[in-house]
Amino acid sequence: MRRSLLLAALCGLAVAGSACATDYPPPAGSFQVGAPMAEPAPRGAQPIVPIPQARDSRPSNAVEARLLVAHNVERERVGTPALIWDDALAAEAGAWARQLLATGRFEHDLSGHGHGENLWTGWGGRVWTPEEMVADWSAEKRDYVRGDFPNVSRTGNWTAVGHYTQMVWRGTTHVGCAIASQGDRSVLACRYSPPGNIDGRRAY
């Protein structure tokens, strides 16, 4: 059974300017109990803002290092340059992950931060490793078709591969991620600079 469910595909996130606002946990019967959910960043939902200059940093702990390695393993497979850690992106991601836990929601940050964003959440009395969380995004490559974005999915819907394409996007150079947990729920948020998933361009 498929472990990752894309919220974006369920609520029309591909419409420019729209966003998924979902209470946690999802309604009974709509998701497999305990299954993680993942959501790629919306296209066209953020206003155009100056993108802050990315800064080279080093992961500050083992979890951050493992998240970075998990991204770079996928990038190495397709020949895109390794990502560099950015503490400022990690701080942004952590603040948003904690806010999602505090509010019980699962949606993108549309505050105009100017970065790419991948989100994942899981619950149900078990602990997921950083590698398992990122693997749910990487698994989307099964539906990836090389082409100009957004025509990159064999399903016809870019959201089926949106996490994966952001992870391996050639033009992205920096990433920062954070995992926040509360009770039986965990949220992983990653921010990317410069953002990927840009219309008319190729992931790699």
mmCIF file of C-alpha atoms in Angstrom:
data_model
loop_
_atom_site.group_PDB
_atom_site.id
_atom_site.type_symbol
_atom_site.label_atom_id
_atom_site.label_comp_id
_atom_site.label_asym_id
_atom_site.label_seq_id
_atom_site.Cartn_x
_atom_site.Cartn_y
_atom_site.Cartn_z
ATOM 1 C CA MET A 1 0.000 0.000 0.000
ATOM 2 C CA ARG A 2 1.236 3.464 -0.816
ATOM 3 C CA ARG A 3 2.671 5.116 2.287
ATOM 4 C CA SER A 4 2.698 8.717 1.118
ATOM 5 C CA LEU A 5 -0.441 10.660 0.361
ATOM 6 C CA LEU A 6 -0.271 13.962 -1.496
ATOM 7 C CA LEU A 7 -2.584 16.539 -0.042
ATOM 8 C CA ALA A 8 -2.024 18.686 -3.098
ATOM 9 C CA ALA A 9 -3.676 16.153 -5.356
ATOM 10 C CA LEU A 10 -6.753 16.092 -3.132
ATOM 11 C CA CYS A 11 -7.517 19.784 -2.885
ATOM 12 C CA GLY A 12 -6.527 21.414 -6.155
ATOM 13 C CA LEU A 13 -3.262 22.981 -5.017
ATOM 14 C CA ALA A 14 -2.115 23.267 -8.621
ATOM 15 C CA VAL A 15 -4.421 26.256 -9.109
ATOM 16 C CA ALA A 16 -2.296 29.386 -8.857
ATOM 17 C CA GLY A 17 -2.857 31.204 -5.599
ATOM 18 C CA SER A 18 -4.660 28.343 -3.894
ATOM 19 C CA ALA A 19 -3.519 26.503 -0.812
ATOM 20 C CA CYS A 20 -4.446 23.410 1.145
ATOM 21 C CA ALA A 21 -5.674 24.065 4.663
ATOM 22 C CA THR A 22 -6.153 20.753 6.389
ATOM 23 C CA ASP A 23 -6.984 20.037 9.986
ATOM 24 C CA TYR A 24 -5.029 17.299 11.742
ATOM 25 C CA PRO A 25 -5.828 14.482 11.862
ATOM 26 C CA PRO A 26 -7.641 14.125 8.513
ATOM 27 C CA PRO A 27 -11.308 13.027 8.495
ATOM 28 C CA ALA A 28 -11.952 9.377 9.259
ATOM 29 C CA GLY A 29 -11.855 7.221 6.170
ATOM 30 C CA SER A 30 -9.945 9.701 4.019
ATOM 31 C CA PHE A 31 -6.453 8.462 4.849
ATOM 32 C CA GLN A 32 -4.849 5.279 6.086
ATOM 33 C CA VAL A 33 -4.442 5.630 9.846
ATOM 34 C CA GLY A 34 -0.855 6.395 10.707
ATOM 35 C CA ALA A 35 0.226 7.022 7.103
ATOM 36 C CA PRO A 36 2.480 9.999 6.550
ATOM 37 C CA MET A 37 1.351 12.797 4.289
ATOM 38 C CA ALA A 38 3.536 14.916 2.066
ATOM 39 C CA GLU A 39 2.791 18.123 0.264
ATOM 40 C CA PRO A 40 4.848 19.909 -2.422
ATOM 41 C CA ALA A 41 5.005 23.684 -2.567
ATOM 42 C CA PRO A 42 2.257 25.440 -4.550
ATOM 43 C CA ARG A 43 3.174 27.015 -7.889
ATOM 44 C CA GLY A 44 2.339 30.667 -8.286
ATOM 45 C CA ALA A 45 1.025 31.025 -4.745
ATOM 46 C CA GLN A 46 3.846 33.190 -3.398
ATOM 47 C CA PRO A 47 4.276 36.833 -4.345
ATOM 48 C CA ILE A 48 7.472 37.773 -6.119
ATOM 49 C CA VAL A 49 9.920 38.905 -3.465
ATOM 50 C CA PRO A 50 13.678 39.379 -3.398
ATOM 51 C CA ILE A 51 15.231 36.043 -2.479
ATOM 52 C CA PRO A 52 17.721 36.429 0.376
ATOM 53 C CA GLN A 53 21.246 35.366 -0.458
ATOM 54 C CA ALA A 54 21.792 31.774 0.624
ATOM 55 C CA ARG A 55 24.555 31.206 3.156
ATOM 56 C CA ASP A 56 26.868 28.240 3.415
ATOM 57 C CA SER A 57 26.554 26.508 6.785
ATOM 58 C CA ARG A 58 27.112 23.100 8.263
ATOM 59 C CA PRO A 59 24.413 20.922 9.802
ATOM 60 C CA SER A 60 24.412 21.500 13.540
ATOM 61 C CA ASN A 61 23.404 17.971 14.552
ATOM 62 C CA ALA A 62 23.184 14.410 13.260
ATOM 63 C CA VAL A 63 19.547 14.700 12.166
ATOM 64 C CA GLU A 64 20.296 17.727 9.992
ATOM 65 C CA ALA A 65 23.307 15.946 8.516
ATOM 66 C CA ARG A 66 21.185 12.900 7.676
ATOM 67 C CA LEU A 67 18.521 15.055 6.002
ATOM 68 C CA LEU A 68 21.185 16.732 3.875
ATOM 69 C CA VAL A 69 22.743 13.397 2.893
ATOM 70 C CA ALA A 70 19.321 11.982 1.962
ATOM 71 C CA HIS A 71 18.770 14.906 -0.414
ATOM 72 C CA ASN A 72 22.217 14.647 -1.933
ATOM 73 C CA VAL A 73 21.940 10.912 -2.546
ATOM 74 C CA GLU A 74 19.012 11.626 -4.885
ATOM 75 C CA ARG A 75 20.845 14.503 -6.542
ATOM 76 C CA GLU A 76 23.902 12.343 -7.159
ATOM 77 C CA ARG A 77 21.717 9.758 -8.901
ATOM 78 C CA VAL A 78 20.659 12.315 -11.539
ATOM 79 C CA GLY A 79 23.912 14.244 -11.726
ATOM 80 C CA THR A 80 22.893 17.509 -10.079
ATOM 81 C CA PRO A 81 25.346 19.263 -7.730
ATOM 82 C CA ALA A 82 25.131 18.506 -4.016
ATOM 83 C CA LEU A 83 23.081 20.894 -1.914
ATOM 84 C CA ILE A 84 24.729 23.040 0.766
ATOM 85 C CA TRP A 85 23.145 23.431 4.205
ATOM 86 C CA ASP A 86 21.816 26.886 5.161
ATOM 87 C CA ASP A 87 21.084 27.556 8.856
ATOM 88 C CA ALA A 88 18.737 30.425 8.014
ATOM 89 C CA LEU A 89 16.603 28.147 5.832
ATOM 90 C CA ALA A 90 16.608 25.532 8.604
ATOM 91 C CA ALA A 91 15.451 28.147 11.127
ATOM 92 C CA GLU A 92 12.600 29.220 8.810
ATOM 93 C CA ALA A 93 11.593 25.611 8.270
ATOM 94 C CA GLY A 94 11.680 24.876 11.997
ATOM 95 C CA ALA A 95 9.495 27.863 12.853
ATOM 96 C CA TRP A 96 6.908 26.757 10.308
ATOM 97 C CA ALA A 97 6.975 23.105 11.403
ATOM 98 C CA ARG A 98 6.383 24.168 15.020
ATOM 99 C CA GLN A 99 3.524 26.442 13.955
ATOM 100 C CA LEU A 100 1.865 23.597 12.071
ATOM 101 C CA LEU A 101 2.060 21.423 15.181
ATOM 102 C CA ALA A 102 0.753 24.193 17.428
ATOM 103 C CA THR A 103 -2.236 24.896 15.174
ATOM 104 C CA GLY A 104 -2.957 21.293 14.209
ATOM 105 C CA ARG A 105 -2.885 22.173 10.519
ATOM 106 C CA PHE A 106 -0.907 21.060 7.458
ATOM 107 C CA GLU A 107 -0.473 23.732 4.827
ATOM 108 C CA HIS A 108 2.184 25.764 3.075
ATOM 109 C CA ASP A 109 3.648 28.983 4.393
ATOM 110 C CA LEU A 110 2.473 31.620 1.911
ATOM 111 C CA SER A 111 4.087 34.531 3.742
ATOM 112 C CA GLY A 112 6.278 35.431 0.778
ATOM 113 C CA HIS A 113 9.545 33.947 2.046
ATOM 114 C CA GLY A 114 10.667 33.413 -1.560
ATOM 115 C CA HIS A 115 11.984 29.872 -1.084
ATOM 116 C CA GLY A 116 10.876 26.447 -2.235
ATOM 117 C CA GLU A 117 9.184 24.309 0.402
ATOM 118 C CA ASN A 118 8.486 20.598 0.914
ATOM 119 C CA LEU A 119 6.321 19.377 3.792
ATOM 120 C CA TRP A 120 5.764 15.942 5.297
ATOM 121 C CA THR A 121 3.794 14.785 8.323
ATOM 122 C CA GLY A 122 3.300 11.428 9.996
ATOM 123 C CA TRP A 123 1.514 10.185 13.093
ATOM 124 C CA GLY A 124 0.205 7.080 14.767
ATOM 125 C CA GLY A 125 2.502 6.113 17.606
ATOM 126 C CA ARG A 126 5.694 5.376 15.678
ATOM 127 C CA VAL A 127 8.879 7.265 14.909
ATOM 128 C CA TRP A 128 10.093 7.840 11.352
ATOM 129 C CA THR A 129 13.756 8.279 10.583
ATOM 130 C CA PRO A 130 14.965 11.271 8.559
ATOM 131 C CA GLU A 131 15.753 8.863 5.728
ATOM 132 C CA GLU A 132 12.210 7.442 5.729
ATOM 133 C CA MET A 133 10.684 10.919 5.615
ATOM 134 C CA VAL A 134 12.789 12.027 2.654
ATOM 135 C CA ALA A 135 12.301 8.644 0.979
ATOM 136 C CA ASP A 136 8.590 9.382 0.668
ATOM 137 C CA TRP A 137 9.535 12.387 -1.476
ATOM 138 C CA SER A 138 12.150 10.442 -3.429
ATOM 139 C CA ALA A 139 9.614 7.698 -4.214
ATOM 140 C CA GLU A 140 7.756 10.124 -6.455
ATOM 141 C CA LYS A 141 10.408 9.572 -9.128
ATOM 142 C CA ARG A 142 8.396 6.521 -10.194
ATOM 143 C CA ASP A 143 5.936 8.956 -11.814
ATOM 144 C CA TYR A 144 8.530 11.458 -13.033
ATOM 145 C CA VAL A 145 8.820 12.095 -16.760
ATOM 146 C CA ARG A 146 11.670 14.270 -17.937
ATOM 147 C CA GLY A 147 10.313 17.415 -19.544
ATOM 148 C CA ASP A 148 9.671 21.098 -19.060
ATOM 149 C CA PHE A 149 7.886 21.876 -15.805
ATOM 150 C CA PRO A 150 4.951 21.395 -15.132
ATOM 151 C CA ASN A 151 4.772 18.630 -17.764
ATOM 152 C CA VAL A 152 6.854 16.247 -15.672
ATOM 153 C CA SER A 153 4.479 13.549 -14.440
ATOM 154 C CA ARG A 154 3.109 10.451 -16.106
ATOM 155 C CA THR A 155 -0.074 11.104 -14.084
ATOM 156 C CA GLY A 156 -0.602 14.442 -15.841
ATOM 157 C CA ASN A 157 -0.467 16.233 -12.476
ATOM 158 C CA TRP A 158 2.833 17.846 -11.446
ATOM 159 C CA THR A 159 1.974 17.494 -7.747
ATOM 160 C CA ALA A 160 2.564 13.739 -8.069
ATOM 161 C CA VAL A 161 6.293 14.492 -8.420
ATOM 162 C CA GLY A 162 6.605 17.988 -6.920
ATOM 163 C CA HIS A 163 8.667 17.001 -3.890
ATOM 164 C CA TYR A 164 11.037 14.961 -5.989
ATOM 165 C CA THR A 165 11.591 17.655 -8.601
ATOM 166 C CA GLN A 166 12.311 20.243 -5.904
ATOM 167 C CA MET A 167 14.800 17.895 -4.255
ATOM 168 C CA VAL A 168 16.791 17.349 -7.457
ATOM 169 C CA TRP A 169 16.241 20.760 -9.133
ATOM 170 C CA ARG A 170 19.536 21.724 -10.754
ATOM 171 C CA GLY A 171 19.210 25.428 -10.005
ATOM 172 C CA THR A 172 18.683 24.889 -6.267
ATOM 173 C CA THR A 173 21.939 25.227 -4.328
ATOM 174 C CA HIS A 174 20.963 25.370 -0.636
ATOM 175 C CA VAL A 175 18.579 23.594 1.713
ATOM 176 C CA GLY A 176 17.614 23.834 5.353
ATOM 177 C CA CYS A 177 15.262 21.413 7.101
ATOM 178 C CA ALA A 178 13.761 20.843 10.529
ATOM 179 C CA ILE A 179 11.713 18.137 12.196
ATOM 180 C CA ALA A 180 9.269 19.069 14.937
ATOM 181 C CA SER A 181 7.323 16.559 17.016
ATOM 182 C CA GLN A 182 4.441 16.781 19.458
ATOM 183 C CA GLY A 183 2.503 13.855 20.894
ATOM 184 C CA ASP A 184 2.251 11.198 18.183
ATOM 185 C CA ARG A 185 2.742 13.626 15.289
ATOM 186 C CA SER A 186 5.922 14.715 13.498
ATOM 187 C CA VAL A 187 6.364 17.366 10.814
ATOM 188 C CA LEU A 188 9.328 17.730 8.484
ATOM 189 C CA ALA A 189 9.695 21.054 6.671
ATOM 190 C CA CYS A 190 12.445 21.849 4.171
ATOM 191 C CA ARG A 191 13.187 25.186 2.519
ATOM 192 C CA TYR A 192 15.143 25.482 -0.737
ATOM 193 C CA SER A 193 17.062 28.337 -2.340
ATOM 194 C CA PRO A 194 16.750 29.257 -5.112
ATOM 195 C CA PRO A 195 13.327 27.611 -5.405
ATOM 196 C CA GLY A 196 12.640 24.907 -7.981
ATOM 197 C CA ASN A 197 9.544 23.815 -9.861
ATOM 198 C CA ILE A 198 9.623 26.786 -12.218
ATOM 199 C CA ASP A 199 7.424 26.696 -15.317
ATOM 200 C CA GLY A 200 9.250 26.170 -18.592
ATOM 201 C CA ARG A 201 12.423 24.806 -16.999
ATOM 202 C CA ARG A 202 13.758 21.301 -16.474
ATOM 203 C CA ALA A 203 14.585 19.776 -13.122
ATOM 204 C CA TYR A 204 17.862 18.436 -14.554
#
